[in-house]
PDB file of C-alpha atoms in Angstrom:
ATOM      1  CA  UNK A   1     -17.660  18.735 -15.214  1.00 31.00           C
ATOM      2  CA  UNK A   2     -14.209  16.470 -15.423  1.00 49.00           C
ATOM      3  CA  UNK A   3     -11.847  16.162 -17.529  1.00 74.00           C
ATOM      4  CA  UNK A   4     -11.379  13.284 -19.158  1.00 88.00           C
ATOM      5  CA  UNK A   5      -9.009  10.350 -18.526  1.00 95.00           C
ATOM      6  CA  UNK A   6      -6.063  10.413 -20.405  1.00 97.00           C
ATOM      7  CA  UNK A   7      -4.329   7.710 -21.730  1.00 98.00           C
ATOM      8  CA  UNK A   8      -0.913   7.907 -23.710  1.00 98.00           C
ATOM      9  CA  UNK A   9      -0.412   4.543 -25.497  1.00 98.00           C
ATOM     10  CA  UNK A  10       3.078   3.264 -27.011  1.00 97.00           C
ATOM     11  CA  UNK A  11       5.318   1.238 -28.491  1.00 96.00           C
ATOM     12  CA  UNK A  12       8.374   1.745 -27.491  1.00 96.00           C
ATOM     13  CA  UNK A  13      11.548   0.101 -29.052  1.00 90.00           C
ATOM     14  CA  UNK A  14      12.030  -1.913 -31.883  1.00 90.00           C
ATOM     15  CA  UNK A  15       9.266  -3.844 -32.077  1.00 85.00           C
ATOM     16  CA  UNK A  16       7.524  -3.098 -35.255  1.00 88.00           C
ATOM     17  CA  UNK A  17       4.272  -5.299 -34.062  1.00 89.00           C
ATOM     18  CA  UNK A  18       0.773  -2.681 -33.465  1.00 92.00           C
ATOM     19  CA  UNK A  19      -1.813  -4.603 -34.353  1.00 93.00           C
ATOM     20  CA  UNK A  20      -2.597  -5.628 -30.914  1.00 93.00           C
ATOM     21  CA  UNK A  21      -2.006  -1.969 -29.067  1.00 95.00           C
ATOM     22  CA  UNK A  22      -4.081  -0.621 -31.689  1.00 96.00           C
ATOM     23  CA  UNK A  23      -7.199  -2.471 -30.450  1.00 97.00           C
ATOM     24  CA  UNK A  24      -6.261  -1.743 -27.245  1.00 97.00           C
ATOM     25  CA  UNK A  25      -6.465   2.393 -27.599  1.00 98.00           C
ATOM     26  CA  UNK A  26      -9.498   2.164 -29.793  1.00 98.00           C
ATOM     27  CA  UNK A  27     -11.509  -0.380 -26.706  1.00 98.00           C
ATOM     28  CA  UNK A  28      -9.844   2.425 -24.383  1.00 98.00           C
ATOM     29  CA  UNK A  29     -11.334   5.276 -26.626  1.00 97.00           C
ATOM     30  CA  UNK A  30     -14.634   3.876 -26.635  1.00 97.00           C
ATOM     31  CA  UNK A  31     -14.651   3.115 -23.083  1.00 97.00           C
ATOM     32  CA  UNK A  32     -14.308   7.585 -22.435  1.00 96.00           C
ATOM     33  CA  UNK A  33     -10.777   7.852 -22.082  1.00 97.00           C
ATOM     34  CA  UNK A  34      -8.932  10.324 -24.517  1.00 97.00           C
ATOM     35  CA  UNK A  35      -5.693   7.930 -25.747  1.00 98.00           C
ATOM     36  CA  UNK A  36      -2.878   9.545 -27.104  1.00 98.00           C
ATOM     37  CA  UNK A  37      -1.218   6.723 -29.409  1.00 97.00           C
ATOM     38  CA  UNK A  38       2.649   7.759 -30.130  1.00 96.00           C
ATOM     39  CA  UNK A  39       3.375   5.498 -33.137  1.00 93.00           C
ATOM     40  CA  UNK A  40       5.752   2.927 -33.477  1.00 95.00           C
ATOM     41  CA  UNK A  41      10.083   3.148 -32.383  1.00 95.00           C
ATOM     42  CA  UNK A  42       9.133   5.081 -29.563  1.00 96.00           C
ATOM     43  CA  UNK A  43      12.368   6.406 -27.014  1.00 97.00           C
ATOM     44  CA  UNK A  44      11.374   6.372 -23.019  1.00 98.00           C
ATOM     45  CA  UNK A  45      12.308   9.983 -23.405  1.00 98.00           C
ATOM     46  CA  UNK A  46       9.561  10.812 -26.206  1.00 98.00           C
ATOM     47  CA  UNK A  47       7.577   8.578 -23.840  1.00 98.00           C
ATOM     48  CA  UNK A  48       7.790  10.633 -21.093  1.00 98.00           C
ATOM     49  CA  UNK A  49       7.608  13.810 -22.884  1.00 98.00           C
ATOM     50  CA  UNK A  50       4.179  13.173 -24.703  1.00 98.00           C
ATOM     51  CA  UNK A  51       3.067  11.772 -21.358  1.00 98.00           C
ATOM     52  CA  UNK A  52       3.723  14.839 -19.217  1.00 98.00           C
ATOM     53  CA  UNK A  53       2.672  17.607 -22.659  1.00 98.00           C
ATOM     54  CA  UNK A  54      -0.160  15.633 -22.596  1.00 97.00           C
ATOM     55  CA  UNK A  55      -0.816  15.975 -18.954  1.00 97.00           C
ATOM     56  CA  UNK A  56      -1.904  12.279 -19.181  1.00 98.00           C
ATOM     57  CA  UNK A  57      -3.132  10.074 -16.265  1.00 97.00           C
ATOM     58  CA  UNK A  58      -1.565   6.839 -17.259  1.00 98.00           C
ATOM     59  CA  UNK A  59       0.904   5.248 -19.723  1.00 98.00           C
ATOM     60  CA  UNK A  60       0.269   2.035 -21.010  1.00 98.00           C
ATOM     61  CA  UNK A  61       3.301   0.183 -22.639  1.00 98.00           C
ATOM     62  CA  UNK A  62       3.044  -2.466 -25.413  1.00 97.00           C
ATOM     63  CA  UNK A  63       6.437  -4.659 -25.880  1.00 96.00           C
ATOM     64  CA  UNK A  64       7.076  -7.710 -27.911  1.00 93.00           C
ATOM     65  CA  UNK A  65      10.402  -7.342 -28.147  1.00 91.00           C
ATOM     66  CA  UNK A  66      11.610  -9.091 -25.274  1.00 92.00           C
ATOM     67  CA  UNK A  67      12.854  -5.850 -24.026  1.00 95.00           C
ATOM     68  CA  UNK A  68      10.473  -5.220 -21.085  1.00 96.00           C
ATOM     69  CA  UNK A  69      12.713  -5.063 -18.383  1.00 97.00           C
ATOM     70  CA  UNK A  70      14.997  -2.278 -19.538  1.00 97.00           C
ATOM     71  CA  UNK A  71      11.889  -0.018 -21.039  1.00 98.00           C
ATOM     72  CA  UNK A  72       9.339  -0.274 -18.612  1.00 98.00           C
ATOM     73  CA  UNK A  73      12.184   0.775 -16.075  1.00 98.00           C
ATOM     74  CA  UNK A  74      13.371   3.402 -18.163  1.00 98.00           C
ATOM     75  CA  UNK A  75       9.908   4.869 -18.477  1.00 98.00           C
ATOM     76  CA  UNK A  76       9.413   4.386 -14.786  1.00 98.00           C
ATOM     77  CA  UNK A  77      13.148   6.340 -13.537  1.00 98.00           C
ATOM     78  CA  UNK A  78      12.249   9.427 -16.323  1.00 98.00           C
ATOM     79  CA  UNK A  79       9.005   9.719 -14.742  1.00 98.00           C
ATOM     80  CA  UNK A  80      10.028  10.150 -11.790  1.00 98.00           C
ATOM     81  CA  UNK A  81      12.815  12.151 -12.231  1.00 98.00           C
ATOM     82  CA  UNK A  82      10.554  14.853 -14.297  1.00 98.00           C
ATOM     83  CA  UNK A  83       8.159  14.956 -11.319  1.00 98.00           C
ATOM     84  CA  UNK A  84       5.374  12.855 -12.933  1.00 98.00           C
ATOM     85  CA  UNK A  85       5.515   9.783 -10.785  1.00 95.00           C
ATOM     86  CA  UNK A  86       2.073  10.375 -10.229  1.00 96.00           C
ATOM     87  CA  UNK A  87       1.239   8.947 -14.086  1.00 97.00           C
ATOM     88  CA  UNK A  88       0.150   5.167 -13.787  1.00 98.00           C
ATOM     89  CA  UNK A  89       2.225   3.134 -15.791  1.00 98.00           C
ATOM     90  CA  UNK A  90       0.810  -0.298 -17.209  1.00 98.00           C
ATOM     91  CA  UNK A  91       1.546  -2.469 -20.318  1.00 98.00           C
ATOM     92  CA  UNK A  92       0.621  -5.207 -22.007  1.00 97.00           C
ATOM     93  CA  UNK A  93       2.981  -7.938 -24.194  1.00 95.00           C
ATOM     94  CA  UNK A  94       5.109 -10.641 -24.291  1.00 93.00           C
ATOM     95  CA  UNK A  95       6.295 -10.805 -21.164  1.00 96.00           C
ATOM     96  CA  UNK A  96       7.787 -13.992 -18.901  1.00 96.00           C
ATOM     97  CA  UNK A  97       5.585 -14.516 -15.710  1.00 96.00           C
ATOM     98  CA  UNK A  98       8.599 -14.987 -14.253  1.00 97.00           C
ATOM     99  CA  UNK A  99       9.182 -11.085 -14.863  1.00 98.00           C
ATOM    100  CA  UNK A 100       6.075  -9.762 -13.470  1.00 97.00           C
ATOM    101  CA  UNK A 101       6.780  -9.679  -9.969  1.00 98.00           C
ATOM    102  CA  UNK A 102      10.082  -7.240 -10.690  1.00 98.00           C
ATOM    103  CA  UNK A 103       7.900  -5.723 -12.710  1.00 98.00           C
ATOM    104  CA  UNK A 104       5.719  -5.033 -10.267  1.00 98.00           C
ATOM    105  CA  UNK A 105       8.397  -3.742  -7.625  1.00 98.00           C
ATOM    106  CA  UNK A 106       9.259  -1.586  -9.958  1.00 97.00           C
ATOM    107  CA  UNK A 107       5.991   0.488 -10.349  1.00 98.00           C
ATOM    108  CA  UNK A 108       4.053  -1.298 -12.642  1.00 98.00           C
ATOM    109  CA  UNK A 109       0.378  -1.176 -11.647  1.00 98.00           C
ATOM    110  CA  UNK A 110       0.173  -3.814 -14.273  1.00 98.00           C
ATOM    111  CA  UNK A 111       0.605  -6.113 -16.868  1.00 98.00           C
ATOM    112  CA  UNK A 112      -1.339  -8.081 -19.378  1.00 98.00           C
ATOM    113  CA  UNK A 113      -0.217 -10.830 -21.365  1.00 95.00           C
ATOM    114  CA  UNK A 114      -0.980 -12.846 -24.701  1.00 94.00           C
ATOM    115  CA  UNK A 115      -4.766 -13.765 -23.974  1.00 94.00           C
ATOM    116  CA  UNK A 116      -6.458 -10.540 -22.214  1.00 97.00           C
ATOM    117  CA  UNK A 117      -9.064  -9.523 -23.594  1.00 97.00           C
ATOM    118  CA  UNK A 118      -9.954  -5.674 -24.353  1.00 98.00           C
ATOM    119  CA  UNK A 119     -13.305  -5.764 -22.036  1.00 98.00           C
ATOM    120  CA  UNK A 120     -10.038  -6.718 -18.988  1.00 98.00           C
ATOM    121  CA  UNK A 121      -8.201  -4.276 -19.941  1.00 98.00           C
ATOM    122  CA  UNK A 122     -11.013  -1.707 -19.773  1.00 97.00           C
ATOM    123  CA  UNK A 123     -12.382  -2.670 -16.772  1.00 97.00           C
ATOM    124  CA  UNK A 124      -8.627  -2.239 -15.271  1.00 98.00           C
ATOM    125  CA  UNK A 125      -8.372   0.805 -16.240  1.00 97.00           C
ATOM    126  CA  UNK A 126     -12.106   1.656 -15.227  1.00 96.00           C
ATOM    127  CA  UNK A 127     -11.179   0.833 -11.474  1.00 96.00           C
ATOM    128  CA  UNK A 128      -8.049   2.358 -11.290  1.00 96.00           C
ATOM    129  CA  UNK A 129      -7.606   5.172 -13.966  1.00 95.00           C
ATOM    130  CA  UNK A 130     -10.641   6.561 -14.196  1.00 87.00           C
ATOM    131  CA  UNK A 131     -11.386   6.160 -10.610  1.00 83.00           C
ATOM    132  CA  UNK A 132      -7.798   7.246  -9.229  1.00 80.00           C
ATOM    133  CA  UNK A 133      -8.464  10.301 -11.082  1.00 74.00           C
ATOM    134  CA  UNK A 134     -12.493  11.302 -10.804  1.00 69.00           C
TER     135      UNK A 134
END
């Protein structure tokens, strides 16, 4: 039998706003996957820590805060640095088109913005969590 997907959801930053990643963990729970949600004000160092205690298989990001650039980086170097570059990193948020490409370059499998829908995001993360780890 395998284990199940796991899933470590958070909010890092500020940004005070968790309506939205809320729904996401709960359509990600119901789709299988074990989610760890981290709470609100989270450090890329507690980010990385829960992420690798957890022995999770990907790390979804949610930031409003116009901060996306600096955190999803951070989150990316620590990663990498601990050994777990092998943890998918993806995110969802307010976040410029114009930034997605970077984004991208940087290790971000990927990004949703203001409009996805949780049935996207699931299949996403169907085809290439689940599946990247079965």
């Amino acid at each position: 039998m395998s284990a199940r997907t796991r899933v470590v959801i958070a909010k890092p930053g500020l940004d005070g706003h968790d309506r939205g990643v809320k729904i996401v963990a709960r359509a990600l729970r119901d789709a299988g996957m074990e989610v760890i949600y981290t709470g609100l004000h989270q450090t890329p160092e507690q980010i990385v820590e829960t992420a690798i205690q957890e022995d999770a298989d990907a790390v979804g990001l949610s930031v409003l805060s116009g901060a996306h650039m600096t955190l999803f980086r951070k989150v990316i170097e620590l990663l990498a640095e601990r050994g777990a570059d092998d943890i998918l990193v993806f995110g969802g948020g307010i976040i410029p088109d114009d930034d997605l490409p970077e984004l991208e370059r940087l290790g971000v499998k990927k990004i949703f913005t203001p409009g996805a829908t949780t049935q996207s995001i699931v299949e996403w993360a169907q085809a290439h969590i689940v599946a990247a780890h079965a």
